[in-house]
Amino acid sequence: LQLIAELIQIYNFIEFNLRRCIELFTHVGLIEKSEKIIPMVHLSRVALSAISKVEGGGPWESHLQEIELHRERRNELAHWAARRITGEDALLILTMNPAETKKRIGQPADHMHNAHGVMLLKDLEWLVQHLSRYDRMLAEATSLWHIRYTEA
């Protein structure tokens, strides 16, 4: 379960730093100010609109796409029930959430239906290591952008 917590926290920090970017870039006029709260699913796109202006896009488009590609795994592990399968290096994940089961099995959960899956721990370990690199890159870049645009 520690891996689940690590993955969730990685995404919490990614969201935190994307929001820091957006606030900074809004403050310096690279993003138009809005009173609307940006939904989590749009953070990467909004941040990239400004990052492209200051960094020429570079690798950031692919970095943010990679982060978004794996967000669904984070959501499953944050909102689904998960237990280690006895004697196996795997997790059983389950949900009775009607929207999730409809998305996965084509019908909402009821007394006869749920959505479930098996996740190998080695795959989860890889995902945590993989995404932690993007988390660090974004945190470091955000700090550098903050220094560049607030001390200029």
CSV table of N, CA and C in Angstrom, one decimal:
chain,number,residue,atom,x,y,z
A,1,LEU,N,0.8,-1.2,0.0
A,1,LEU,CA,0.0,0.0,0.0
A,1,LEU,C,0.9,1.3,0.0
A,2,GLN,N,2.1,1.1,0.4
A,2,GLN,CA,3.0,2.3,0.4
A,2,GLN,C,3.2,2.8,-1.0
A,3,LEU,N,3.3,1.9,-2.0
A,3,LEU,CA,3.4,2.4,-3.4
A,3,LEU,C,2.2,3.2,-3.8
A,4,ILE,N,1.0,2.8,-3.4
A,4,ILE,CA,-0.2,3.5,-3.7
A,4,ILE,C,-0.1,5.0,-3.2
A,5,ALA,N,0.3,5.1,-1.9
A,5,ALA,CA,0.4,6.4,-1.3
A,5,ALA,C,1.5,7.2,-2.0
A,6,GLU,N,2.6,6.6,-2.4
A,6,GLU,CA,3.6,7.3,-3.1
A,6,GLU,C,3.1,7.8,-4.5
A,7,LEU,N,2.4,7.0,-5.2
A,7,LEU,CA,1.8,7.5,-6.5
A,7,LEU,C,0.9,8.6,-6.3
A,8,ILE,N,0.0,8.5,-5.3
A,8,ILE,CA,-1.0,9.6,-5.1
A,8,ILE,C,-0.3,10.9,-4.7
A,9,GLN,N,0.8,10.8,-3.9
A,9,GLN,CA,1.5,12.0,-3.5
A,9,GLN,C,2.3,12.6,-4.6
A,10,ILE,N,2.8,11.7,-5.5
A,10,ILE,CA,3.5,12.3,-6.7
A,10,ILE,C,2.5,13.1,-7.5
A,11,TYR,N,1.3,12.6,-7.7
A,11,TYR,CA,0.3,13.4,-8.5
A,11,TYR,C,-0.1,14.6,-7.7
A,12,ASN,N,-0.2,14.6,-6.4
A,12,ASN,CA,-0.5,15.7,-5.6
A,12,ASN,C,0.5,16.8,-5.8
A,13,PHE,N,1.8,16.4,-5.8
A,13,PHE,CA,2.8,17.4,-5.9
A,13,PHE,C,2.9,17.9,-7.4
A,14,ILE,N,2.6,17.1,-8.4
A,14,ILE,CA,2.5,17.5,-9.7
A,14,ILE,C,1.4,18.6,-9.9
A,15,GLU,N,0.3,18.3,-9.3
A,15,GLU,CA,-0.8,19.3,-9.4
A,15,GLU,C,-0.4,20.6,-8.7
A,16,PHE,N,0.2,20.4,-7.5
A,16,PHE,CA,0.6,21.6,-6.8
A,16,PHE,C,1.6,22.5,-7.6
A,17,ASN,N,2.5,21.8,-8.3
A,17,ASN,CA,3.5,22.6,-9.1
A,17,ASN,C,2.9,23.1,-10.4
A,18,LEU,N,2.0,22.4,-11.0
A,18,LEU,CA,1.3,22.9,-12.1
A,18,LEU,C,0.5,24.2,-11.8
A,19,ARG,N,-0.2,24.1,-10.6
A,19,ARG,CA,-0.9,25.3,-10.1
A,19,ARG,C,0.0,26.5,-9.8
A,20,ARG,N,1.2,26.2,-9.2
A,20,ARG,CA,2.2,27.2,-9.0
A,20,ARG,C,2.6,27.9,-10.3
A,21,CYS,N,2.9,27.0,-11.3
A,21,CYS,CA,3.2,27.6,-12.7
A,21,CYS,C,2.1,28.5,-13.2
A,22,ILE,N,0.9,28.0,-13.1
A,22,ILE,CA,-0.2,28.8,-13.6
A,22,ILE,C,-0.3,30.1,-12.9
A,23,GLU,N,-0.2,30.1,-11.6
A,23,GLU,CA,-0.3,31.3,-10.8
A,23,GLU,C,0.8,32.3,-11.2
A,24,LEU,N,2.0,31.8,-11.3
A,24,LEU,CA,3.2,32.6,-11.6
A,24,LEU,C,3.0,33.2,-13.0
A,25,PHE,N,2.7,32.3,-14.0
A,25,PHE,CA,2.6,32.8,-15.3
A,25,PHE,C,1.4,33.7,-15.5
A,26,THR,N,0.4,33.6,-14.7
A,26,THR,CA,-0.8,34.5,-14.7
A,26,THR,C,-0.3,35.9,-14.2
A,27,HIS,N,0.5,35.8,-13.1
A,27,HIS,CA,1.0,37.0,-12.4
A,27,HIS,C,1.8,37.8,-13.4
A,28,VAL,N,2.6,37.2,-14.2
A,28,VAL,CA,3.5,37.9,-15.1
A,28,VAL,C,2.9,38.2,-16.5
A,29,GLY,N,1.7,37.8,-16.7
A,29,GLY,CA,0.9,38.1,-17.9
A,29,GLY,C,1.1,37.1,-19.0
A,30,LEU,N,1.6,35.9,-18.8
A,30,LEU,CA,1.7,34.9,-19.8
A,30,LEU,C,0.5,34.1,-20.0
A,31,ILE,N,-0.4,34.1,-19.0
A,31,ILE,CA,-1.7,33.5,-19.0
A,31,ILE,C,-2.7,34.5,-18.6
A,32,GLU,N,-3.8,34.5,-19.4
A,32,GLU,CA,-4.9,35.5,-19.1
A,32,GLU,C,-5.5,35.2,-17.7
A,33,LYS,N,-5.7,36.2,-16.9
A,33,LYS,CA,-6.3,36.0,-15.6
A,33,LYS,C,-7.8,35.6,-15.7
A,34,SER,N,-8.2,34.7,-14.9
A,34,SER,CA,-9.6,34.2,-14.9
A,34,SER,C,-10.0,33.9,-13.5
A,35,GLU,N,-11.2,34.2,-13.2
A,35,GLU,CA,-11.7,33.9,-11.8
A,35,GLU,C,-12.2,32.4,-11.7
A,36,LYS,N,-12.2,31.7,-12.9
A,36,LYS,CA,-12.6,30.3,-12.9
A,36,LYS,C,-11.5,29.5,-12.3
A,37,ILE,N,-11.9,28.4,-11.6
A,37,ILE,CA,-10.9,27.5,-11.1
A,37,ILE,C,-10.6,26.5,-12.2
A,38,ILE,N,-9.4,26.2,-12.5
A,38,ILE,CA,-9.0,25.3,-13.6
A,38,ILE,C,-9.1,23.9,-13.1
A,39,PRO,N,-9.9,23.1,-13.7
A,39,PRO,CA,-10.1,21.7,-13.3
A,39,PRO,C,-8.7,20.9,-13.5
A,40,MET,N,-8.5,20.0,-12.7
A,40,MET,CA,-7.2,19.2,-12.7
A,40,MET,C,-6.9,18.7,-14.1
A,41,VAL,N,-8.0,18.2,-14.8
A,41,VAL,CA,-7.7,17.6,-16.1
A,41,VAL,C,-7.2,18.6,-17.2
A,42,HIS,N,-7.3,20.0,-16.9
A,42,HIS,CA,-6.8,21.0,-17.8
A,42,HIS,C,-5.5,21.7,-17.4
A,43,LEU,N,-5.0,21.3,-16.2
A,43,LEU,CA,-3.8,22.0,-15.7
A,43,LEU,C,-2.6,21.9,-16.6
A,44,SER,N,-2.4,20.7,-17.1
A,44,SER,CA,-1.2,20.5,-18.0
A,44,SER,C,-1.3,21.4,-19.2
A,45,ARG,N,-2.5,21.4,-19.8
A,45,ARG,CA,-2.7,22.2,-21.1
A,45,ARG,C,-2.5,23.7,-20.8
A,46,VAL,N,-3.1,24.2,-19.7
A,46,VAL,CA,-3.0,25.6,-19.4
A,46,VAL,C,-1.6,26.0,-19.1
A,47,ALA,N,-0.9,25.2,-18.3
A,47,ALA,CA,0.5,25.4,-17.9
A,47,ALA,C,1.4,25.4,-19.2
A,48,LEU,N,1.1,24.4,-20.1
A,48,LEU,CA,1.9,24.3,-21.3
A,48,LEU,C,1.8,25.5,-22.2
A,49,SER,N,0.6,26.2,-22.2
A,49,SER,CA,0.5,27.4,-23.0
A,49,SER,C,1.5,28.4,-22.6
A,50,ALA,N,1.8,28.5,-21.4
A,50,ALA,CA,2.8,29.5,-20.9
A,50,ALA,C,4.2,29.0,-21.0
A,51,ILE,N,4.4,27.7,-20.7
A,51,ILE,CA,5.7,27.1,-20.7
A,51,ILE,C,6.3,27.2,-22.2
A,52,SER,N,5.4,27.0,-23.1
A,52,SER,CA,5.8,27.1,-24.5
A,52,SER,C,6.4,28.4,-24.9
A,53,LYS,N,5.8,29.5,-24.2
A,53,LYS,CA,6.3,30.8,-24.5
A,53,LYS,C,7.6,31.1,-23.9
A,54,VAL,N,7.9,30.5,-22.7
A,54,VAL,CA,9.2,30.8,-22.0
A,54,VAL,C,10.3,29.8,-22.3
A,55,GLU,N,9.9,28.6,-22.7
A,55,GLU,CA,10.9,27.5,-23.0
A,55,GLU,C,10.8,27.0,-24.4
A,56,GLY,N,9.9,27.6,-25.2
A,56,GLY,CA,9.8,27.1,-26.6
A,56,GLY,C,9.2,25.7,-26.6
A,57,GLY,N,8.5,25.3,-25.6
A,57,GLY,CA,7.9,24.0,-25.6
A,57,GLY,C,8.9,23.0,-25.2
A,58,GLY,N,9.9,22.8,-26.1
A,58,GLY,CA,10.9,21.8,-25.8
A,58,GLY,C,10.3,20.5,-25.4
A,59,PRO,N,10.9,19.8,-24.4
A,59,PRO,CA,10.4,18.5,-24.0
A,59,PRO,C,9.1,18.6,-23.2
A,60,TRP,N,8.7,19.8,-22.8
A,60,TRP,CA,7.6,19.9,-21.8
A,60,TRP,C,6.3,19.3,-22.3
A,61,GLU,N,6.0,19.5,-23.6
A,61,GLU,CA,4.8,18.9,-24.1
A,61,GLU,C,4.8,17.4,-23.9
A,62,SER,N,5.8,16.7,-24.3
A,62,SER,CA,5.9,15.2,-24.1
A,62,SER,C,5.9,14.9,-22.6
A,63,HIS,N,6.6,15.7,-21.7
A,63,HIS,CA,6.6,15.4,-20.3
A,63,HIS,C,5.2,15.5,-19.7
A,64,LEU,N,4.5,16.5,-20.1
A,64,LEU,CA,3.1,16.7,-19.6
A,64,LEU,C,2.1,15.7,-20.1
A,65,GLN,N,2.3,15.3,-21.4
A,65,GLN,CA,1.5,14.2,-21.9
A,65,GLN,C,1.7,12.9,-21.2
A,66,GLU,N,3.0,12.6,-20.9
A,66,GLU,CA,3.3,11.4,-20.1
A,66,GLU,C,2.6,11.4,-18.7
A,67,ILE,N,2.7,12.5,-18.1
A,67,ILE,CA,2.0,12.7,-16.8
A,67,ILE,C,0.5,12.4,-16.9
A,68,GLU,N,-0.1,13.0,-17.9
A,68,GLU,CA,-1.6,12.8,-18.1
A,68,GLU,C,-1.9,11.4,-18.5
A,69,LEU,N,-1.0,10.7,-19.3
A,69,LEU,CA,-1.2,9.4,-19.7
A,69,LEU,C,-1.5,8.4,-18.6
A,70,HIS,N,-0.8,8.6,-17.4
A,70,HIS,CA,-0.9,7.7,-16.3
A,70,HIS,C,-1.8,8.2,-15.2
A,71,ARG,N,-2.4,9.3,-15.4
A,71,ARG,CA,-3.3,9.9,-14.3
A,71,ARG,C,-4.4,8.9,-14.0
A,72,GLU,N,-4.9,8.2,-14.9
A,72,GLU,CA,-6.0,7.2,-14.7
A,72,GLU,C,-5.6,6.2,-13.6
A,73,ARG,N,-4.3,5.7,-13.7
A,73,ARG,CA,-3.9,4.8,-12.7
A,73,ARG,C,-3.9,5.4,-11.3
A,74,ARG,N,-3.5,6.6,-11.2
A,74,ARG,CA,-3.6,7.3,-9.9
A,74,ARG,C,-5.0,7.4,-9.4
A,75,ASN,N,-5.9,7.7,-10.3
A,75,ASN,CA,-7.3,7.8,-9.9
A,75,ASN,C,-7.9,6.5,-9.5
A,76,GLU,N,-7.6,5.4,-10.2
A,76,GLU,CA,-8.0,4.1,-9.8
A,76,GLU,C,-7.5,3.8,-8.4
A,77,LEU,N,-6.3,4.0,-8.1
A,77,LEU,CA,-5.7,3.6,-6.8
A,77,LEU,C,-6.1,4.6,-5.7
A,78,ALA,N,-6.5,5.8,-6.0
A,78,ALA,CA,-7.0,6.7,-5.0
A,78,ALA,C,-8.4,6.5,-4.7
A,79,HIS,N,-9.2,5.9,-5.6
A,79,HIS,CA,-10.7,5.9,-5.4
A,79,HIS,C,-11.2,4.4,-5.4
A,80,TRP,N,-10.4,3.5,-5.8
A,80,TRP,CA,-10.8,2.1,-5.7
A,80,TRP,C,-10.3,1.4,-4.5
A,81,ALA,N,-11.0,0.3,-4.1
A,81,ALA,CA,-10.5,-0.5,-3.0
A,81,ALA,C,-9.3,-1.3,-3.5
A,82,ALA,N,-8.2,-1.5,-2.7
A,82,ALA,CA,-7.1,-2.2,-3.1
A,82,ALA,C,-6.6,-3.1,-2.0
A,83,ARG,N,-6.3,-4.3,-2.3
A,83,ARG,CA,-5.7,-5.3,-1.3
A,83,ARG,C,-4.6,-6.1,-2.0
A,84,ARG,N,-3.6,-6.4,-1.3
A,84,ARG,CA,-2.6,-7.3,-1.8
A,84,ARG,C,-3.1,-8.7,-1.9
A,85,ILE,N,-2.9,-9.4,-3.0
A,85,ILE,CA,-3.3,-10.7,-3.1
A,85,ILE,C,-2.4,-11.6,-2.3
A,86,THR,N,-2.9,-12.4,-1.4
A,86,THR,CA,-2.1,-13.3,-0.6
A,86,THR,C,-1.2,-14.2,-1.4
A,87,GLY,N,0.1,-14.1,-1.1
A,87,GLY,CA,1.1,-14.9,-1.7
A,87,GLY,C,1.5,-14.5,-3.1
A,88,GLU,N,1.0,-13.3,-3.5
A,88,GLU,CA,1.4,-12.8,-4.9
A,88,GLU,C,1.9,-11.4,-4.8
A,89,ASP,N,2.7,-11.0,-5.7
A,89,ASP,CA,3.2,-9.7,-5.8
A,89,ASP,C,2.3,-8.9,-6.7
A,90,ALA,N,1.0,-8.8,-6.3
A,90,ALA,CA,0.0,-8.1,-7.0
A,90,ALA,C,-1.1,-7.6,-6.1
A,91,LEU,N,-1.8,-6.6,-6.6
A,91,LEU,CA,-3.0,-6.0,-5.9
A,91,LEU,C,-4.3,-6.4,-6.6
A,92,LEU,N,-5.3,-6.6,-5.9
A,92,LEU,CA,-6.7,-6.7,-6.4
A,92,LEU,C,-7.3,-5.4,-6.2
A,93,ILE,N,-7.8,-4.7,-7.3
A,93,ILE,CA,-8.5,-3.4,-7.1
A,93,ILE,C,-9.9,-3.6,-7.5
A,94,LEU,N,-10.8,-2.9,-6.8
A,94,LEU,CA,-12.3,-3.1,-7.0
A,94,LEU,C,-13.0,-1.8,-6.8
A,95,THR,N,-14.1,-1.6,-7.5
A,95,THR,CA,-15.0,-0.5,-7.3
A,95,THR,C,-16.4,-0.8,-7.6
A,96,MET,N,-17.3,-0.2,-6.9
A,96,MET,CA,-18.7,-0.3,-7.1
A,96,MET,C,-19.2,1.1,-7.6
A,97,ASN,N,-18.3,2.0,-7.9
A,97,ASN,CA,-18.7,3.3,-8.4
A,97,ASN,C,-19.5,3.2,-9.7
A,98,PRO,N,-20.7,3.6,-9.8
A,98,PRO,CA,-21.5,3.4,-11.0
A,98,PRO,C,-20.8,4.0,-12.3
A,99,ALA,N,-20.2,5.1,-12.2
A,99,ALA,CA,-19.6,5.7,-13.4
A,99,ALA,C,-18.4,4.9,-13.8
A,100,GLU,N,-17.6,4.5,-12.8
A,100,GLU,CA,-16.4,3.7,-13.1
A,100,GLU,C,-16.8,2.3,-13.7
A,101,THR,N,-17.8,1.7,-13.2
A,101,THR,CA,-18.1,0.4,-13.7
A,101,THR,C,-18.7,0.5,-15.1
A,102,LYS,N,-19.5,1.6,-15.3
A,102,LYS,CA,-20.0,1.8,-16.7
A,102,LYS,C,-18.9,2.0,-17.7
A,103,LYS,N,-17.9,2.7,-17.3
A,103,LYS,CA,-16.8,3.0,-18.2
A,103,LYS,C,-16.0,1.7,-18.5
A,104,ARG,N,-15.9,0.8,-17.5
A,104,ARG,CA,-15.1,-0.4,-17.6
A,104,ARG,C,-15.8,-1.6,-18.2
A,105,ILE,N,-17.1,-1.8,-17.7
A,105,ILE,CA,-17.8,-3.0,-18.1
A,105,ILE,C,-19.1,-2.7,-18.9
A,106,GLY,N,-19.3,-1.4,-19.1
A,106,GLY,CA,-20.5,-1.1,-20.0
A,106,GLY,C,-21.8,-1.0,-19.3
A,107,GLN,N,-21.8,-1.1,-17.9
A,107,GLN,CA,-23.0,-1.0,-17.2
A,107,GLN,C,-22.7,-0.5,-15.8
A,108,PRO,N,-23.6,0.2,-15.1
A,108,PRO,CA,-23.3,0.7,-13.8
A,108,PRO,C,-23.2,-0.5,-12.8
A,109,ALA,N,-22.6,-0.3,-11.7
A,109,ALA,CA,-22.5,-1.3,-10.6
A,109,ALA,C,-23.9,-1.6,-10.1
A,110,ASP,N,-24.1,-2.8,-9.7
A,110,ASP,CA,-25.3,-3.2,-9.0
A,110,ASP,C,-25.0,-4.4,-8.1
A,111,HIS,N,-26.0,-5.1,-7.6
A,111,HIS,CA,-25.8,-6.2,-6.7
A,111,HIS,C,-25.0,-7.4,-7.4
A,112,MET,N,-25.0,-7.4,-8.7
A,112,MET,CA,-24.3,-8.4,-9.5
A,112,MET,C,-23.1,-8.0,-10.2
A,113,HIS,N,-22.8,-6.7,-10.3
A,113,HIS,CA,-21.7,-6.2,-11.1
A,113,HIS,C,-20.8,-5.2,-10.4
A,114,ASN,N,-19.5,-5.4,-10.6
A,114,ASN,CA,-18.5,-4.4,-10.1
A,114,ASN,C,-17.4,-4.4,-11.2
A,115,ALA,N,-16.5,-3.4,-11.0
A,115,ALA,CA,-15.3,-3.4,-11.9
A,115,ALA,C,-14.2,-3.8,-11.0
A,116,HIS,N,-13.3,-4.6,-11.5
A,116,HIS,CA,-12.1,-5.0,-10.8
A,116,HIS,C,-10.9,-5.3,-11.7
A,117,GLY,N,-9.8,-5.4,-11.1
A,117,GLY,CA,-8.6,-5.6,-11.9
A,117,GLY,C,-7.5,-6.1,-11.0
A,118,VAL,N,-6.4,-6.6,-11.6
A,118,VAL,CA,-5.2,-7.0,-10.9
A,118,VAL,C,-4.1,-6.1,-11.4
A,119,MET,N,-3.3,-5.6,-10.5
A,119,MET,CA,-2.2,-4.7,-10.8
A,119,MET,C,-0.9,-5.4,-10.2
A,120,LEU,N,0.0,-5.6,-11.0
A,120,LEU,CA,1.3,-6.2,-10.6
A,120,LEU,C,2.1,-5.2,-9.8
A,121,LEU,N,2.7,-5.5,-8.7
A,121,LEU,CA,3.5,-4.6,-7.9
A,121,LEU,C,4.7,-4.1,-8.7
A,122,LYS,N,5.3,-4.9,-9.5
A,122,LYS,CA,6.4,-4.5,-10.3
A,122,LYS,C,6.0,-3.4,-11.3
A,123,ASP,N,4.8,-3.5,-11.8
A,123,ASP,CA,4.3,-2.4,-12.7
A,123,ASP,C,4.1,-1.1,-11.9
A,124,LEU,N,3.6,-1.2,-10.7
A,124,LEU,CA,3.3,-0.1,-9.9
A,124,LEU,C,4.6,0.6,-9.4
A,125,GLU,N,5.6,-0.3,-9.1
A,125,GLU,CA,7.0,0.2,-8.7
A,125,GLU,C,7.6,1.0,-9.9
A,126,TRP,N,7.5,0.5,-11.1
A,126,TRP,CA,8.0,1.1,-12.3
A,126,TRP,C,7.3,2.5,-12.4
A,127,LEU,N,6.0,2.5,-12.3
A,127,LEU,CA,5.2,3.7,-12.5
A,127,LEU,C,5.6,4.8,-11.5
A,128,VAL,N,5.8,4.4,-10.2
A,128,VAL,CA,6.2,5.4,-9.2
A,128,VAL,C,7.6,5.9,-9.6
A,129,GLN,N,8.6,5.1,-9.9
A,129,GLN,CA,9.9,5.6,-10.3
A,129,GLN,C,9.8,6.5,-11.6
A,130,HIS,N,9.1,6.0,-12.5
A,130,HIS,CA,9.0,6.8,-13.8
A,130,HIS,C,8.4,8.2,-13.6
A,131,LEU,N,7.3,8.2,-12.8
A,131,LEU,CA,6.6,9.5,-12.7
A,131,LEU,C,7.4,10.4,-11.7
A,132,SER,N,8.1,9.8,-10.8
A,132,SER,CA,8.9,10.7,-9.8
A,132,SER,C,9.9,11.5,-10.5
A,133,ARG,N,10.4,11.0,-11.7
A,133,ARG,CA,11.3,11.9,-12.5
A,133,ARG,C,10.6,13.1,-13.0
A,134,TYR,N,9.4,13.0,-13.5
A,134,TYR,CA,8.6,14.1,-14.0
A,134,TYR,C,8.3,15.0,-12.8
A,135,ASP,N,7.9,14.5,-11.7
A,135,ASP,CA,7.6,15.3,-10.5
A,135,ASP,C,8.8,16.2,-10.2
A,136,ARG,N,10.0,15.6,-10.1
A,136,ARG,CA,11.2,16.3,-9.8
A,136,ARG,C,11.5,17.4,-10.8
A,137,MET,N,11.4,17.0,-12.1
A,137,MET,CA,11.7,18.0,-13.2
A,137,MET,C,10.8,19.2,-13.1
A,138,LEU,N,9.5,18.9,-12.9
A,138,LEU,CA,8.5,20.0,-12.8
A,138,LEU,C,8.8,20.9,-11.6
A,139,ALA,N,9.1,20.3,-10.4
A,139,ALA,CA,9.3,21.0,-9.2
A,139,ALA,C,10.6,21.9,-9.4
A,140,GLU,N,11.6,21.4,-10.0
A,140,GLU,CA,12.8,22.2,-10.2
A,140,GLU,C,12.6,23.3,-11.2
A,141,ALA,N,11.9,23.0,-12.3
A,141,ALA,CA,11.7,24.0,-13.3
A,141,ALA,C,10.8,25.1,-12.7
A,142,THR,N,9.8,24.7,-12.0
A,142,THR,CA,8.8,25.7,-11.4
A,142,THR,C,9.6,26.6,-10.5
A,143,SER,N,10.5,26.1,-9.7
A,143,SER,CA,11.3,27.0,-8.8
A,143,SER,C,12.2,27.9,-9.6
A,144,LEU,N,12.8,27.4,-10.6
A,144,LEU,CA,13.6,28.3,-11.5
A,144,LEU,C,12.8,29.4,-12.2
A,145,TRP,N,11.6,29.0,-12.7
A,145,TRP,CA,10.7,30.0,-13.3
A,145,TRP,C,10.3,31.0,-12.2
A,146,HIS,N,10.0,30.6,-11.0
A,146,HIS,CA,9.6,31.5,-10.0
A,146,HIS,C,10.8,32.5,-9.7
A,147,ILE,N,12.0,32.0,-9.6
A,147,ILE,CA,13.1,32.9,-9.4
A,147,ILE,C,13.3,33.9,-10.6
A,148,ARG,N,13.2,33.3,-11.8
A,148,ARG,CA,13.4,34.2,-13.0
A,148,ARG,C,12.4,35.3,-13.1
A,149,TYR,N,11.1,35.0,-12.8
A,149,TYR,CA,10.0,36.0,-13.0
A,149,TYR,C,9.7,36.8,-11.8
A,150,THR,N,10.1,36.4,-10.6
A,150,THR,CA,9.8,37.2,-9.4
A,150,THR,C,10.9,38.1,-9.0
A,151,GLU,N,12.1,37.7,-9.4
A,151,GLU,CA,13.3,38.5,-9.1
A,151,GLU,C,13.8,39.4,-10.2
A,152,ALA,N,13.1,39.3,-11.3
A,152,ALA,CA,13.5,40.1,-12.5
A,152,ALA,C,13.1,41.6,-12.4
